[in-house]
mmCIF file of C-alpha atoms and ligand atoms in Angstrom:
data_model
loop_
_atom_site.group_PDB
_atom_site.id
_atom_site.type_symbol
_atom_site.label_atom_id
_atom_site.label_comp_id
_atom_site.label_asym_id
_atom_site.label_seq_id
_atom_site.Cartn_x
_atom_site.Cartn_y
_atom_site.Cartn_z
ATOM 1 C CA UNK G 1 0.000 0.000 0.000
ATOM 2 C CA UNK G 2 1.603 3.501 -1.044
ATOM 3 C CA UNK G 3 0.485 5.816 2.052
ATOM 4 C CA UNK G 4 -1.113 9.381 0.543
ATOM 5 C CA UNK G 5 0.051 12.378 2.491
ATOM 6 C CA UNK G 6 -2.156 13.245 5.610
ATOM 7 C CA UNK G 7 -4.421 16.510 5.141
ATOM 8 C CA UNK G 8 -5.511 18.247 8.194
ATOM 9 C CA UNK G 9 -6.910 21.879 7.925
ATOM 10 C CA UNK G 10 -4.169 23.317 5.541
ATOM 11 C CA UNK G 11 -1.549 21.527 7.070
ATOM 12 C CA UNK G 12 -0.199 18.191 4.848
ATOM 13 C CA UNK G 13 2.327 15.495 6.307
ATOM 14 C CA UNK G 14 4.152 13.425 3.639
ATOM 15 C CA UNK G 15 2.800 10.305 5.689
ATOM 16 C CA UNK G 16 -0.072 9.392 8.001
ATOM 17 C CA UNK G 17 1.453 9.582 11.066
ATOM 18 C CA UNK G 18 1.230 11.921 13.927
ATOM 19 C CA UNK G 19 3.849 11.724 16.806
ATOM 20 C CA UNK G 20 1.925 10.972 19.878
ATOM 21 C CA UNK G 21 2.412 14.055 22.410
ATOM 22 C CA UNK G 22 4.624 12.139 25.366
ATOM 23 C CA UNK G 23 5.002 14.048 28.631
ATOM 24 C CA UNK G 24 7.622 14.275 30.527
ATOM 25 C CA UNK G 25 9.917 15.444 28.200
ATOM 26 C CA UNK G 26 10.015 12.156 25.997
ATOM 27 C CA UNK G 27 8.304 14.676 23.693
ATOM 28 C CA UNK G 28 10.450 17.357 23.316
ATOM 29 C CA UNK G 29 11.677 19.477 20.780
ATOM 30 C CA UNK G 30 14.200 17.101 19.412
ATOM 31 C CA UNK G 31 11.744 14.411 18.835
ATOM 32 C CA UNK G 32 8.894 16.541 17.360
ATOM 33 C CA UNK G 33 11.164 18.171 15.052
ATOM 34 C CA UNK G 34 12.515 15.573 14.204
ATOM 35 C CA UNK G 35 9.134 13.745 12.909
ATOM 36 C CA UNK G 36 8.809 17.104 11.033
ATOM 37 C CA UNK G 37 11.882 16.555 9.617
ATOM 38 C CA UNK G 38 11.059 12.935 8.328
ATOM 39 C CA UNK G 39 7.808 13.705 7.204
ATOM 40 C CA UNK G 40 5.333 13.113 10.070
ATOM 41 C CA UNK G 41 3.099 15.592 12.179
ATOM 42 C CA UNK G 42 5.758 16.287 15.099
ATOM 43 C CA UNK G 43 4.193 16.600 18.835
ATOM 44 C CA UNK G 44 5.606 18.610 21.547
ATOM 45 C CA UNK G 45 3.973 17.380 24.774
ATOM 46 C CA UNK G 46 3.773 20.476 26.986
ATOM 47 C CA UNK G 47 3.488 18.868 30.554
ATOM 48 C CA UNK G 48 6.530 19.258 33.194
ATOM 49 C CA UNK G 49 8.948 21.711 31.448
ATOM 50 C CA UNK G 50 10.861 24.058 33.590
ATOM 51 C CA UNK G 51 12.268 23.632 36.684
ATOM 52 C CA UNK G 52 8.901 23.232 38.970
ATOM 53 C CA UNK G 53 10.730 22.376 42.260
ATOM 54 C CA UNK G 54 12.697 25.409 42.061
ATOM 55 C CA UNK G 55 10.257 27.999 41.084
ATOM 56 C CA UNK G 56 7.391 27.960 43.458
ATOM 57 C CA UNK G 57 6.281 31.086 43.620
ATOM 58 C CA UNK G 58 6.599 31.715 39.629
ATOM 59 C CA UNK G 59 5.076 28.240 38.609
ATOM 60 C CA UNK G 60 2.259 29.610 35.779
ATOM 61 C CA UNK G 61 5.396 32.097 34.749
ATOM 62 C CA UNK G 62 7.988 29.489 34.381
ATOM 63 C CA UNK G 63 6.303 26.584 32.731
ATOM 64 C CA UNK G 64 4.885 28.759 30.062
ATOM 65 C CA UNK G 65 8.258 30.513 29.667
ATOM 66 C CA UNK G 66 9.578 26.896 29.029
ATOM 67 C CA UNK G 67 6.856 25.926 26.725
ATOM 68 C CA UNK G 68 7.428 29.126 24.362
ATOM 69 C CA UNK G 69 10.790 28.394 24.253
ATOM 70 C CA UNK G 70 10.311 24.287 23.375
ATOM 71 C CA UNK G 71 8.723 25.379 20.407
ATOM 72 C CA UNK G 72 11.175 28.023 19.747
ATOM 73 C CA UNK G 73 14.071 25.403 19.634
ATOM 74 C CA UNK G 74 12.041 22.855 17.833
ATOM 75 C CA UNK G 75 10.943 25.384 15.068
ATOM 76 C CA UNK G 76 14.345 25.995 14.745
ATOM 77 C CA UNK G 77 15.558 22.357 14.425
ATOM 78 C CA UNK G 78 13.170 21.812 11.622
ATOM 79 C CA UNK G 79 13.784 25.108 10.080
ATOM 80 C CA UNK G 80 9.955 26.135 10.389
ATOM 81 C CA UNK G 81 8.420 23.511 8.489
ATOM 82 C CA UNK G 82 5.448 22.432 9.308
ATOM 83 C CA UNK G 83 3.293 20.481 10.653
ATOM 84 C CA UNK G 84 4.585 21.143 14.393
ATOM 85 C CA UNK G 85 2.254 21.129 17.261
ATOM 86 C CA UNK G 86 1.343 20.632 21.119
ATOM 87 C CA UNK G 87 -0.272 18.166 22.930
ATOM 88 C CA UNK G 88 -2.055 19.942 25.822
ATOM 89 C CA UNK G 89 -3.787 17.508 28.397
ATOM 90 C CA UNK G 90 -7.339 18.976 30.119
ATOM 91 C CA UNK G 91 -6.650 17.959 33.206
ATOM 92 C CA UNK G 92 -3.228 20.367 33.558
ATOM 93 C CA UNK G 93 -4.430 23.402 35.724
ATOM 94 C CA UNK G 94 -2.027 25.922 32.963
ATOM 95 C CA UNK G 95 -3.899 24.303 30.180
ATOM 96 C CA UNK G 96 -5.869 27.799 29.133
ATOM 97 C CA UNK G 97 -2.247 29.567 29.313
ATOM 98 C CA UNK G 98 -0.585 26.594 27.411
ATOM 99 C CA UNK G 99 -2.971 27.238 25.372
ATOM 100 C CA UNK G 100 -2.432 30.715 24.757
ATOM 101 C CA UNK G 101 1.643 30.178 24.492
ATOM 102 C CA UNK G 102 0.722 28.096 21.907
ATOM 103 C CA UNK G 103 -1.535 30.948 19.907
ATOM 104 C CA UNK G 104 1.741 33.330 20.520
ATOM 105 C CA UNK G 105 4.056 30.741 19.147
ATOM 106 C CA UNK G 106 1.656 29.768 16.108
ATOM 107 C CA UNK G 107 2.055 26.427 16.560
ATOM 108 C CA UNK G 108 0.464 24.427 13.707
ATOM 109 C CA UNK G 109 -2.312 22.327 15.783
ATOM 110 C CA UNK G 110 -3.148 21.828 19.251
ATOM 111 C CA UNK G 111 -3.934 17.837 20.383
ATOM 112 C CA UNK G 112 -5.940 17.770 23.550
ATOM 113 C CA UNK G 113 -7.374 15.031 25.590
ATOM 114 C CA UNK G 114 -7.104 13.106 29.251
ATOM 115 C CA UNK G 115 -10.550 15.448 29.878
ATOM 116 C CA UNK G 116 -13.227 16.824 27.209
ATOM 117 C CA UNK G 117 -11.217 19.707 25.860
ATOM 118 C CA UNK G 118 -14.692 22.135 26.161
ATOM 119 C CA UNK G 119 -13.193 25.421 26.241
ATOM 120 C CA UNK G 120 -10.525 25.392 23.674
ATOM 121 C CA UNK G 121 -12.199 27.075 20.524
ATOM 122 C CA UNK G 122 -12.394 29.828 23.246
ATOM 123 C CA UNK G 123 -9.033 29.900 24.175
ATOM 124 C CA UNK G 124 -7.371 29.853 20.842
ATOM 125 C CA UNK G 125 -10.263 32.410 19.309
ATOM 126 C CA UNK G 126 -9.157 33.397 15.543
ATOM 127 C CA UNK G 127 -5.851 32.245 15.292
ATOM 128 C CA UNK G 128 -4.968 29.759 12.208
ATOM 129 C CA UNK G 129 -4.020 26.382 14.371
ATOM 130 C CA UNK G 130 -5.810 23.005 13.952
ATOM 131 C CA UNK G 131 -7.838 22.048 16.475
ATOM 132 C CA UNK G 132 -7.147 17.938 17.274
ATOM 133 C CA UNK G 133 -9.400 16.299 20.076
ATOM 134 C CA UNK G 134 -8.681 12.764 21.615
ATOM 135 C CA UNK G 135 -11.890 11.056 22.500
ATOM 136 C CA UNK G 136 -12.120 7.219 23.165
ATOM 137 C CA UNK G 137 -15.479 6.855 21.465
ATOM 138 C CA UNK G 138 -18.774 8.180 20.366
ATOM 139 C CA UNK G 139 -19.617 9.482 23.880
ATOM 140 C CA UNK G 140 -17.370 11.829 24.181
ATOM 141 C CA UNK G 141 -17.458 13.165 20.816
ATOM 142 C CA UNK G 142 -20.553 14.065 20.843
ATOM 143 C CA UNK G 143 -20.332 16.318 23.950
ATOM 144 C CA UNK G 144 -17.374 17.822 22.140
ATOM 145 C CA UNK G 145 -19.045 18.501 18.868
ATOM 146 C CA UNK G 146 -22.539 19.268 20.140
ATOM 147 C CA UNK G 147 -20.512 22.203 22.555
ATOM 148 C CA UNK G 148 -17.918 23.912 20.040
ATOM 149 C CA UNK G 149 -21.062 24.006 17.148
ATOM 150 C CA UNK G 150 -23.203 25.427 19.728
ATOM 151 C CA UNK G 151 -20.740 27.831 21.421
ATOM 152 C CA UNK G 152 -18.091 28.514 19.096
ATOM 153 C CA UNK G 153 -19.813 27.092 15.309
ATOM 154 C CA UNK G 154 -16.362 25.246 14.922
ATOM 155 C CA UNK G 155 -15.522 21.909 14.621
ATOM 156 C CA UNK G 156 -12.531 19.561 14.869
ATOM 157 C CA UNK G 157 -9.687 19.423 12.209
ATOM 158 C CA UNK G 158 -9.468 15.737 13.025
ATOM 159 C CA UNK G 159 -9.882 13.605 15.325
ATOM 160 C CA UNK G 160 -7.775 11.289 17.675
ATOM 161 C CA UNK G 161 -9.348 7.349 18.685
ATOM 162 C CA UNK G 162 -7.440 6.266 21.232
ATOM 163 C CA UNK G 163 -7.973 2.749 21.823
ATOM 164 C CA UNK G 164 -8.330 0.225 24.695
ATOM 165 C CA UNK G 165 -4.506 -0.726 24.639
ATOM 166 C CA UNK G 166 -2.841 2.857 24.356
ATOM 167 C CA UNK G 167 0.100 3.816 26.553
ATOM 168 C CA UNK G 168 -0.641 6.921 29.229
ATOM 169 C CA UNK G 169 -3.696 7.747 30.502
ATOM 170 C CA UNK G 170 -7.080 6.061 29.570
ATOM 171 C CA UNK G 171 -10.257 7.374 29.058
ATOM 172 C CA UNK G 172 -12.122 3.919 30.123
ATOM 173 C CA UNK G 173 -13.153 2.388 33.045
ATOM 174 C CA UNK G 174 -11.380 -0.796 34.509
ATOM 175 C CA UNK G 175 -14.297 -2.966 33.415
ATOM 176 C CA UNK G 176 -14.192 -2.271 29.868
ATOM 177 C CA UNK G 177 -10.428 -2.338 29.950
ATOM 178 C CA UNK G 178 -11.336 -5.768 31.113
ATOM 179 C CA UNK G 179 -13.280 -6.206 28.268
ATOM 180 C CA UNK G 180 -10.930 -4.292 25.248
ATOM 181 C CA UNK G 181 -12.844 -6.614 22.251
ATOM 182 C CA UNK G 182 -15.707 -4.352 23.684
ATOM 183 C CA UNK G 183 -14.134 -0.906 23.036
ATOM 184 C CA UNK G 184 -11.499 -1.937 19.678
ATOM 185 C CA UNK G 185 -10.482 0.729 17.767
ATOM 186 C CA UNK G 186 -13.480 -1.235 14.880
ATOM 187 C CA UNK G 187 -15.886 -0.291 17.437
ATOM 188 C CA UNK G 188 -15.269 3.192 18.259
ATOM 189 C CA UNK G 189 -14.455 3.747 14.906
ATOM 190 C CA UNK G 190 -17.855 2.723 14.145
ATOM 191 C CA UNK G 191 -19.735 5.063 17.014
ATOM 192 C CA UNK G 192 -17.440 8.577 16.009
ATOM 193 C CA UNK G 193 -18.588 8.235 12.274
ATOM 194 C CA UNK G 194 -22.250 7.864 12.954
ATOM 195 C CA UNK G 195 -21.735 11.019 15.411
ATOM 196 C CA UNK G 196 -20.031 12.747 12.771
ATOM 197 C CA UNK G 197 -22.493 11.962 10.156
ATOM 198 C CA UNK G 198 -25.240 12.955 13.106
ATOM 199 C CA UNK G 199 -23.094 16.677 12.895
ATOM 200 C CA UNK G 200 -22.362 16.797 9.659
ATOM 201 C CA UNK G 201 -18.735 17.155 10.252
ATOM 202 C CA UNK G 202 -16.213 15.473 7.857
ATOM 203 C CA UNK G 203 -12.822 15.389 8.901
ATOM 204 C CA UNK G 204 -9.579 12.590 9.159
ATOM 205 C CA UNK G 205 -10.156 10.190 12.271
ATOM 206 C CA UNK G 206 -7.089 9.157 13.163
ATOM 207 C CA UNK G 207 -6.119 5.891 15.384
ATOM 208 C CA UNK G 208 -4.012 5.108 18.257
ATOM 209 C CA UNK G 209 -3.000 2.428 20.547
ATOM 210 C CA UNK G 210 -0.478 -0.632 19.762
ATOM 211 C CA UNK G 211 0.520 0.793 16.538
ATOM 212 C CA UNK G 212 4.401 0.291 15.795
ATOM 213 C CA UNK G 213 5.037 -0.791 12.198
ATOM 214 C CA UNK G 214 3.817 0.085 8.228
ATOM 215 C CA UNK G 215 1.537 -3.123 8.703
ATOM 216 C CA UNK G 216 -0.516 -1.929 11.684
ATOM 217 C CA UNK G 217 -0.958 1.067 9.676
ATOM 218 C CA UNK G 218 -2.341 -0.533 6.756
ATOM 219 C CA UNK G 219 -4.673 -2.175 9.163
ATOM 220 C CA UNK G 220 -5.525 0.838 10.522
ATOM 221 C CA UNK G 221 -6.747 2.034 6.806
ATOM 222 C CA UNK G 222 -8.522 -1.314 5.863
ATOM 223 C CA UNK G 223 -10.707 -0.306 8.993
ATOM 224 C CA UNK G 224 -11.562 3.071 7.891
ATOM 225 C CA UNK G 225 -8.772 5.228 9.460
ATOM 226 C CA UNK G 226 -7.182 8.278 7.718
ATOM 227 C CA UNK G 227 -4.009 8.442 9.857
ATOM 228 C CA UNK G 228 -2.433 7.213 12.722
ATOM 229 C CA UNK G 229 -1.053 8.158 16.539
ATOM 230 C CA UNK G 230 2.016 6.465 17.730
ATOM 231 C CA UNK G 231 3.357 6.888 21.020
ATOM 232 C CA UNK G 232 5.045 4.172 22.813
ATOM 233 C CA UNK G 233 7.043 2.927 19.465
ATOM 234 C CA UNK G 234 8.719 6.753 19.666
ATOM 235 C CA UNK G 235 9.959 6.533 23.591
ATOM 236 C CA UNK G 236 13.319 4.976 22.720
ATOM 237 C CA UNK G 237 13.975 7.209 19.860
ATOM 238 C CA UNK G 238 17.419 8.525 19.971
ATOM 239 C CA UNK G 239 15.610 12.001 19.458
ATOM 240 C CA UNK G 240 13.116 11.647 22.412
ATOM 241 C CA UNK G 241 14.135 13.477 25.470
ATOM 242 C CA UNK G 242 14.498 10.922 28.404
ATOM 243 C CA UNK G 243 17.647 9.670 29.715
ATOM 244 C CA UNK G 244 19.361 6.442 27.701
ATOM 245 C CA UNK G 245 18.844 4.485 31.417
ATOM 246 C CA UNK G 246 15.312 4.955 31.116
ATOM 247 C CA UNK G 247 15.132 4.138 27.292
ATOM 248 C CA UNK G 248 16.889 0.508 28.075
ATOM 249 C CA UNK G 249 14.084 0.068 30.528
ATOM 250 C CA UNK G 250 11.268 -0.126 28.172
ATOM 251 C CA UNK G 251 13.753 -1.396 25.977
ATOM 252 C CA UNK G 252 14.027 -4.961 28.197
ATOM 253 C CA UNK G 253 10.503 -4.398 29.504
ATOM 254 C CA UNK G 254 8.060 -7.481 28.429
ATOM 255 C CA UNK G 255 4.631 -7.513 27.603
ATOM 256 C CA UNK G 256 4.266 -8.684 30.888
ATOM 257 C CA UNK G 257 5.866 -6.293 32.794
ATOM 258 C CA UNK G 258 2.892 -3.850 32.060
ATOM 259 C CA UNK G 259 0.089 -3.231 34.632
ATOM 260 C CA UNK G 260 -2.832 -0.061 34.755
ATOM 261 C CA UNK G 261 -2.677 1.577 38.138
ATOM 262 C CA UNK G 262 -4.962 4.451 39.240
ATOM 263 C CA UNK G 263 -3.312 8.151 38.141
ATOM 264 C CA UNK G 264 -2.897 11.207 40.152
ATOM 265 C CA UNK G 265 -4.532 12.346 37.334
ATOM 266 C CA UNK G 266 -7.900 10.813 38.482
ATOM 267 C CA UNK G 267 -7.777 7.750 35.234
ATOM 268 C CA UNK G 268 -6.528 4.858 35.032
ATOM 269 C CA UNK G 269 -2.954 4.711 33.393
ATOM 270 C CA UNK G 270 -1.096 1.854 31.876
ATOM 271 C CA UNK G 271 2.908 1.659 33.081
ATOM 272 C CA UNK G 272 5.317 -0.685 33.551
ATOM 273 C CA UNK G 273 5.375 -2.351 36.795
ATOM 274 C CA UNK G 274 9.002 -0.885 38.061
ATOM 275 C CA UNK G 275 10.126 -0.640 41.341
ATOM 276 C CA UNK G 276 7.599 2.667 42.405
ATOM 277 C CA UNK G 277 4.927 0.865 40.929
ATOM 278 C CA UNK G 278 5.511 -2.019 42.999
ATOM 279 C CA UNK G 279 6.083 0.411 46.404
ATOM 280 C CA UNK G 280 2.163 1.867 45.428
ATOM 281 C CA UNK G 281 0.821 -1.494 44.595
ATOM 282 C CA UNK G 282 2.027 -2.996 47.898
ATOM 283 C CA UNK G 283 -0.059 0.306 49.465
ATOM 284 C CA UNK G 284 2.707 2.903 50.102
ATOM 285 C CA UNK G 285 2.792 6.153 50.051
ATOM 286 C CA UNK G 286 5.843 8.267 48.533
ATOM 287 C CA UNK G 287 6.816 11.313 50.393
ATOM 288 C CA UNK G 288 6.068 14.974 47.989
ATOM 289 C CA UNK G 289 5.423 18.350 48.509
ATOM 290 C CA UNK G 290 2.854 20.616 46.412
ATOM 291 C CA UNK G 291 3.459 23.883 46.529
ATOM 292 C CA UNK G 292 2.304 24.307 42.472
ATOM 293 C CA UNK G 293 -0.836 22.136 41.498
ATOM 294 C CA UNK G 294 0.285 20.941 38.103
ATOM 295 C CA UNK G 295 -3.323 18.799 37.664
ATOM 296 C CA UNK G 296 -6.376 20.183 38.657
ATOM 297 C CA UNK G 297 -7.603 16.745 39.375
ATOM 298 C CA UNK G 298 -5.013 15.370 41.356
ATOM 299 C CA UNK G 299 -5.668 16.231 45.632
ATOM 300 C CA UNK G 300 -1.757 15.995 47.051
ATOM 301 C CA UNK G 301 -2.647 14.985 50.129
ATOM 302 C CA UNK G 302 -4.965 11.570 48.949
ATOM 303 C CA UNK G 303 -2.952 10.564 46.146
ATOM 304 C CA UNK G 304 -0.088 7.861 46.788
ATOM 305 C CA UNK G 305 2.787 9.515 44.674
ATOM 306 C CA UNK G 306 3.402 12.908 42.521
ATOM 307 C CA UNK G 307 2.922 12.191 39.250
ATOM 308 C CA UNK G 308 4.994 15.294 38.417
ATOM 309 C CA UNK G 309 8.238 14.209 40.292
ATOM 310 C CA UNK G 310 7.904 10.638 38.821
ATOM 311 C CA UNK G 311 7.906 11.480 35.368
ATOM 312 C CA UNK G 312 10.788 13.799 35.440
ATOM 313 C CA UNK G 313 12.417 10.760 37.487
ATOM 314 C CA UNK G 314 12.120 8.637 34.584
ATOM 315 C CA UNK G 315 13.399 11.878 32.375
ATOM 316 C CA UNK G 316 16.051 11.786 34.436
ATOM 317 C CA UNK G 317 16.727 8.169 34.395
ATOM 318 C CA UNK G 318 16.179 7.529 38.581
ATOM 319 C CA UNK G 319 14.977 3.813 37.807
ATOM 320 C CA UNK G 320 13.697 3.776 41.464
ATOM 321 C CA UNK G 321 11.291 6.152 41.296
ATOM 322 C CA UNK G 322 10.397 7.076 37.721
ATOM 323 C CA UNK G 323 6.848 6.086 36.283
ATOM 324 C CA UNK G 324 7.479 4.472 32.899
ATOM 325 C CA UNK G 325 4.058 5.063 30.890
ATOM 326 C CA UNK G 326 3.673 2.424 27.854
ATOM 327 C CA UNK G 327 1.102 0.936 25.811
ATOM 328 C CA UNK G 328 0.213 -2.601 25.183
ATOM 329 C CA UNK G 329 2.609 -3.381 23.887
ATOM 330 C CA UNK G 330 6.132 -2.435 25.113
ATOM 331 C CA UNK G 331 7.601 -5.584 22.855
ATOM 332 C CA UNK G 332 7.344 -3.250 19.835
ATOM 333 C CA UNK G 333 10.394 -1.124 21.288
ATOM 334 C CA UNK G 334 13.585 -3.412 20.602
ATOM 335 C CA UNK G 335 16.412 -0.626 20.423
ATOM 336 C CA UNK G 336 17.601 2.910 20.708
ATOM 337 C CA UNK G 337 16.882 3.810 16.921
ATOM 338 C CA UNK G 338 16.893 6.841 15.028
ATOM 339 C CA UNK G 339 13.187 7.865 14.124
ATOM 340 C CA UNK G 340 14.839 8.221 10.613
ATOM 341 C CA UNK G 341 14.631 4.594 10.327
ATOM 342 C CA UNK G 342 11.089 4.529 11.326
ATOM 343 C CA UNK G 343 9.994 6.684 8.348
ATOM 344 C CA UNK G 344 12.299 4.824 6.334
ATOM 345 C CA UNK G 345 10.240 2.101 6.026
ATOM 346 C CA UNK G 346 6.761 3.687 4.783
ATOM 347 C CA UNK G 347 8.097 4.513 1.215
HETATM 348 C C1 FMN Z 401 5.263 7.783 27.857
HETATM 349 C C2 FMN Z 401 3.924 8.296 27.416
HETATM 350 C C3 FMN Z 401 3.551 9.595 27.701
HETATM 351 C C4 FMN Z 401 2.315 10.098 27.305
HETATM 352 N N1 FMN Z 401 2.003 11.389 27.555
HETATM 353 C C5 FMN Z 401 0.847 11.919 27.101
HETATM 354 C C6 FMN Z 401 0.563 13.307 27.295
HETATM 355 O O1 FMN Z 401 1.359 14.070 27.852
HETATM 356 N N2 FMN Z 401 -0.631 13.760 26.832
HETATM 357 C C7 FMN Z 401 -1.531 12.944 26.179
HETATM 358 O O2 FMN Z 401 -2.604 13.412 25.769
HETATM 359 N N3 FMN Z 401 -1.269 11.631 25.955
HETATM 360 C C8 FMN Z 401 -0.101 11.114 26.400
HETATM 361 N N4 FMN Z 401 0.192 9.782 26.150
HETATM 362 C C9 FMN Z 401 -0.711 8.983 25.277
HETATM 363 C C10 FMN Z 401 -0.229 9.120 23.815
HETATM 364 O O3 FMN Z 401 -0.439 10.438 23.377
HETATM 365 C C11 FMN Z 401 -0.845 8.149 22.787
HETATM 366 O O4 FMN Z 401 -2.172 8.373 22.547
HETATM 367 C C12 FMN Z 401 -0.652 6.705 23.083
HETATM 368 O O5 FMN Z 401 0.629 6.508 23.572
HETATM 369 C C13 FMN Z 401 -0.867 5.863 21.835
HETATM 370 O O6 FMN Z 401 -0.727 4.496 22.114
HETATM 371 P P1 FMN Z 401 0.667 3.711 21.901
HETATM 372 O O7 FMN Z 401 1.556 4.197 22.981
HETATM 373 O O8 FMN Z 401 0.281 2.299 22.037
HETATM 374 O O9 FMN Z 401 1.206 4.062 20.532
HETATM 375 C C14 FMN Z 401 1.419 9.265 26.569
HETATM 376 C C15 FMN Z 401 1.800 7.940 26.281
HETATM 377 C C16 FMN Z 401 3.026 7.456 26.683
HETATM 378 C C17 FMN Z 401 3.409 6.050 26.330
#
């Protein structure tokens, strides 16, 4: 199958992939840009950047400050071409000023998910950016389309079906996890298209979860799809931004090694079951201060861990305590590999 560039709004990717936005840092500026650079839609994710522990008082300041200047770096690294965007989750309590760094920077499309992303036709107002929500099924996309017609007459560039066996956070409940046949990406596939038809809207639905290779994308277009996601395949990128200890880990990680464990962020998330996931399991309770509220969702004092300080541990490559978010399927990631190579292989 010869793959046809991906069209979204005015933007145009030589292939049909979009680089899943992968906080804490895995998706940085070296990573998105380089996806740009090979011919992909490149993702900056822009939860935890800046130095949080350090700065307090200036938290709002500081994060957005290192946001603006993520984009900056990875404009540069791909010479402004296009399409380069952010993934900004929901549930992050900065996500209207994320929102408007990303207006300032003129990023090319803002993803948005982990929460219905309600409010962000408001928040990006005229400016020429497409707008890319993450919905895992028809549920959800309706509220989404039935409140930006109604309130703002817009509606989605495209649109992002994550499935029942995507890495991160997941926007089902522990029965039908239980259950994935129940929720496949056939099935929701099935219940956003009659929406769409329902709202007349007509844009590229695009898959994700357990994609890794030019076949699963073929699969993904027998089933209907008009692009793909791919996250976990991308962690141990030489590009991506976490430390080469942490890469090996998912590297020698098993299928098996992977558990779902209640988030901080109030969903259930799917990580591999490394030494901090073993100290929560067994019932403990790390030690963290709070001073900044990085997730509206997440209460400091109830929650077991800081979801914060664990991802920037794994960033960081602290084994111990780092929270190593993967799909599925963690067997798809064999090496340290250039993302070159990826491309590569969907001439
Ligand atoms: C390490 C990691 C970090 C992630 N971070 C985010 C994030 O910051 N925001 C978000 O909306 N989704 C996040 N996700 C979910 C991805 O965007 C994507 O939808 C998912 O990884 C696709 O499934 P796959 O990993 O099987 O390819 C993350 C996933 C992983 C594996």
């Amino acid at each position: 199958m010869k793959f046809k560039p991906l069209k979204i709004r005015n933007l145009e990717a030589k292939y049909p992939v979009i680089q899943a936005g992968m906080g804490v840092r895995v998706g940085n500026a070296t990573l998105a840009a380089e996806v740009v650079n090979c011919g992909g839609y490149g993702t900056i994710a822009s939860v935890g950047f800046g130095r949080i522990e350090t700065s307090m008082s200036k938290y709002v300041g500081e994060v957005c400050d290192y946001l603006a200047r993520e984009i900056r770096e990875a404009k540069q690294l791909c010479e402004n071409k296009q399409p380069l965007g952010v993934n900004i989750m929901v549930a992050l309590s900065t996500y209207k000023e994320f929102v408007e760094v990303c207006v300032k920077e003129k990023v090319d499309f803002i993803i948005s998910g982990a929460g219905l992303p309600l409010p962000l036709p408001e928040y990006v107002g005229d400016a020429d950016i497409a707008l890319i929500p993450v919905v895992s099924g028809g549920r959800a996309l309706e509220v989404i389309l039935r409140c930006w017609l109604r309130k703002y007459n817009r509606k989605p560039d495209a649109i992002i079906v994550e499935g029942p066996n995507c890495g991160g956070h997941l926007g089902f409940a522990m029965e039908q996890l239980d259950d994935p046949d129940s929720c496949s990406l056939e099935v929701l596939l099935k219940e956003c298209r009659e929406v769409m038809g329902k709202y007349n809207v007509d844009c590229p639905v695009i898959a994700a979860g357990e994609i890794s290779s030019r076949e699963h994308i073929e699969e993904m277009f027998k089933l209907g799809y008009d692009g793909v996601q791919i996250g976990t395949y991308f962690i141990t990128a030489e590009e991506s931004g976490i430390d080469r200890k942490s890469k090996e880990v998912f590297v020698n990680a098993t299928n098996d090694d992977v558990v779902i464990i209640k988030s901080p962020v109030g969903l259930p998330v799917r990580v591999l079951n490394t030494p901090l996931v073993q100290r929560v399991l067994a019932g403990s309770r790390e030690e963290f201060k709070c001073p900044y509220r990085c997730l509206r969702t997440c209460n400091p004092a109830k929650v077991p861990f800081c979801i914060a300080k664990a991802l920037l541990s794994t960033w960081s490559g602290d084994v111990d305590n780092g929270l190593y978010m993967t799909g599925c399927d963690v067997e798809c990631v064999k090496e340290i590999y250039p993302v070159k190579q990826f491309f590569d292989t969907l001439d």
